[in-house]
Amino acid sequence: MSLDKLLKNVQTIAIICNQWGDTGKGKFSDYIAHQWADVAARGTGGNNAGHTVVVNGKEKIFHLIPTGIINDSLGKTTILGNGMVIDLAVLSSELDDLDKEKVSYNNLMISKDANVIIPYHVNVDKAKNQSQKHGGIGSTGRGIGPSYTDKIARKGIMISDLFDRDILVKKINKARELYPEQEIDTEKIIEYLRPYAERIKPFVRDTVTAIHKFMREGKKILLEGAQGLLLSIEHGTYPYVTGSDCSLNGTASGVGLSAKAIDLPLGVVKFPVMTRVGAGPFPTELGGWFSESYCAEEGHMKPDELREYKIPHELDNGEIKYNWRDPKIVEMMNSKDPFTQGIGIRLSAGEYGATTGRPRRIGWTDAVAAKYAVGINGPLILLTKADCLAESEEFKLCYGYTAGSESFTNFSRNEKFLRSVSPEYKSYQGYGNISDVRNYEGLPRSLKKAVQDFEKFTFGSVVAVSVGPDREETIVR
Ligand code: IMP
């Protein structure tokens, strides 16, 4: 990957998402963690994330441990940072998976200051949930929000508390007051936590001090972002957001660094189609409200959609296989009905959640939102998934919003505003298959024109375009 050009003369890199997550950060994180970094660290979120990596030729989805762990045998360090919320059962099962695959984790570090997700957090999340259909935010149901709520309320259980019975008893008793509807038996929870605590004990560290030392030693550090800027508690489409600040700032502080310490922050943007999982405003969504509620209902997962639209498919080793260029899918992608077009693009691009399997809501890339993200995360942009639109005759980008007679070119986090505006689109001609293109000049004219317009509008600078899932399928400018 000629991404190497970018990596010269820098010590710290962050791969963060400038949209609502699921932008394909993983491909870049995997490469950089393997080829370049000495340390791979995560600073935000928990097992709400889903990150597919190939281990021993098999695809594995990690939710918690940074994917850099697969380079442990090369002496590289992997850190679960202070800003994370950790479900110990999930962590333990990911360690089991690593054991099974004979992937070592000798250099794993778990922050003593990260917060813990306790089963009552998961129960509260599920109970509140927030069923998207019933007006909830459609969380992943993993206890992320409640665990961060306890943290902000200064009542959270930290990893270090697992080794101090007195504090643990005090905090769990407190949780009984916080969650009166939950049956919380302090001793039972302590018993539940004990084996997990023992298991992770050898890896628990003051990771902030460790990362400062790595910085002084000149070690190369990669921050693996989670979720995306528009899901950030601080900058996202509140209240339809996750519990952490997944911006560059939050990602850096989640490992004990300042954003200023990051030499190369790379913001990932899915282009020219973006997605969202869960509820919340999404001005450019194909099919609007209808798509939002359709995606929230059960029975619209990948196999359901394939069956419903009579797309031939088969099950191979638990994986659903189908031709993403099936004539029916292509016909849907080019439908004049936006909702149908969205389903066609979803099927063609395989846009289903890695963590929950939910259908991702589909819309044209919103340059207004991207400009906002560039202002917060910095100007450098990696474009991903451009190859997924090979069969589209036309594509659009949104360069403004209209409400009544007013026009807007700046983003707002306000739900009412975002739901009341209509996107102002510019259309471009479809560009066919680009997966074999390896240099920027070789990209079709309409795509290059779109990138140029997008950069001008957002004040961003596109440094690379991903044209397929493989490492080689990347064009660096
Ligand atoms: P939570 O993070 O489980 O609290 O969910 C809050 C919102 O963030 C929901 O709309 C989720 O669908 C969304 N979300 C959380 N994690 C991810 C992710 O990794 N990708 C995309 N959306 C996410």
Coordinates of N, CA, C and O and ligand atoms in Angstrom, one line a residue, residues 20-22 48-50 125 137-145 226-227 231 240-243 276-279 355 358, ligand 1:
W20 N -21.1 8.5 10.9 CA -21.8 7.8 12.0 C -21.2 6.4 12.2 O -22.0 5.4 12.4
G21 N -20.0 6.2 12.0 CA -19.3 4.9 12.2 C -19.4 4.0 11.0 O -20.0 4.4 10.0
D22 N -18.8 2.9 11.1 CA -18.9 1.9 10.0 C -18.4 2.4 8.7 O -18.9 2.1 7.6
N48 N -19.6 -2.0 21.7 CA -20.6 -1.5 20.7 C -20.0 -1.5 19.3 O -20.6 -1.4 18.3
A49 N -18.6 -1.4 19.3 CA -17.9 -1.4 18.0 C -17.8 -2.8 17.5 O -18.0 -3.8 18.2
G50 N -17.6 -2.9 16.2 CA -17.4 -4.2 15.6 C -16.3 -4.0 14.5 O -16.4 -3.2 13.7
D125 N -29.8 -0.9 29.8 CA -29.7 -0.5 28.4 C -30.8 -1.2 27.6 O -31.6 -0.5 26.8
I137 N -33.4 5.4 21.2 CA -32.3 5.8 20.3 C -31.8 4.6 19.5 O -31.0 4.7 18.6
G138 N -32.2 3.3 19.9 CA -31.7 2.2 19.2 C -30.3 1.9 19.5 O -29.5 1.8 18.6
S139 N -29.9 1.8 20.8 CA -28.6 1.6 21.1 C -28.2 0.1 20.8 O -29.1 -0.6 20.4
T140 N -26.9 -0.2 20.9 CA -26.6 -1.6 20.6 C -27.0 -2.5 21.7 O -26.8 -3.7 21.6
G141 N -27.4 -2.0 22.8 CA -27.9 -2.8 24.0 C -26.8 -3.5 24.7 O -27.0 -4.5 25.4
R142 N -25.6 -2.9 24.7 CA -24.4 -3.5 25.3 C -24.1 -2.8 26.7 O -23.0 -3.1 27.2
G143 N -24.9 -1.9 27.1 CA -24.7 -1.3 28.4 C -23.7 -0.1 28.4 O -23.2 0.4 29.4
I144 N -23.4 0.4 27.2 CA -22.4 1.4 27.0 C -22.9 2.7 27.7 O -22.2 3.3 28.5
G145 N -24.2 3.1 27.3 CA -24.7 4.4 27.8 C -24.8 4.4 29.4 O -24.2 5.3 30.0
A226 N -13.2 4.7 17.5 CA -14.4 3.8 17.4 C -15.5 4.7 17.1 O -15.5 5.9 17.3
Q227 N -16.6 4.1 16.6 CA -17.8 4.9 16.3 C -17.5 6.0 15.3 O -16.6 5.9 14.5
L231 N -21.6 10.5 16.0 CA -22.2 9.8 17.2 C -21.6 10.2 18.5 O -21.9 9.6 19.5
Y240 N -29.2 11.3 19.9 CA -29.0 10.0 19.1 C -27.5 9.8 19.0 O -27.0 9.8 17.8
V241 N -26.8 9.6 20.0 CA -25.3 9.5 20.0 C -24.9 8.3 21.0 O -25.8 7.8 21.7
T242 N -23.7 8.0 21.0 CA -23.1 7.0 21.9 C -22.7 7.8 23.2 O -22.8 9.0 23.2
G243 N -22.1 7.0 24.2 CA -21.8 7.7 25.4 C -20.4 8.3 25.5 O -20.1 9.0 26.4
R276 N -26.0 5.1 8.5 CA -26.2 5.3 9.9 C -26.9 4.0 10.4 O -27.8 3.5 9.8
V277 N -26.5 3.6 11.6 CA -27.2 2.5 12.3 C -27.9 3.0 13.5 O -27.4 3.9 14.2
G278 N -29.1 2.6 13.8 CA -29.9 3.1 15.0 C -30.7 4.3 14.5 O -30.6 4.7 13.4
A279 N -31.3 4.9 15.5 CA -32.2 6.0 15.2 C -31.5 7.3 15.1 O -30.3 7.4 15.5
T355 N -21.8 -5.5 14.4 CA -22.1 -5.9 15.8 C -23.5 -6.4 16.0 O -23.7 -7.4 16.7
R358 N -27.9 -5.4 12.0 CA -29.0 -4.6 11.6 C -28.7 -4.0 10.2 O -27.6 -3.7 9.9
Ligands
IMP1 P1 -24.6 2.7 22.1 O1 -23.3 3.1 21.7 O2 -24.9 1.2 22.2 O3 -25.1 3.4 23.3 O4 -25.6 3.2 20.9 C1 -25.9 4.6 20.6 C2 -26.0 4.8 19.2 O5 -24.7 4.7 18.5 C3 -26.9 3.8 18.4 O6 -27.6 4.5 17.4 C4 -26.0 2.8 17.8 O7 -26.5 2.2 16.7 C5 -24.8 3.7 17.5 N1 -23.6 3.0 17.4 C6 -22.9 2.6 18.5 N2 -21.7 1.9 18.1 C7 -21.7 2.0 16.8 C8 -20.8 1.6 15.8 O8 -19.7 1.0 16.0 N3 -21.1 1.8 14.5 C9 -22.3 2.5 14.1 N4 -23.1 2.9 15.0 C10 -22.9 2.7 16.3

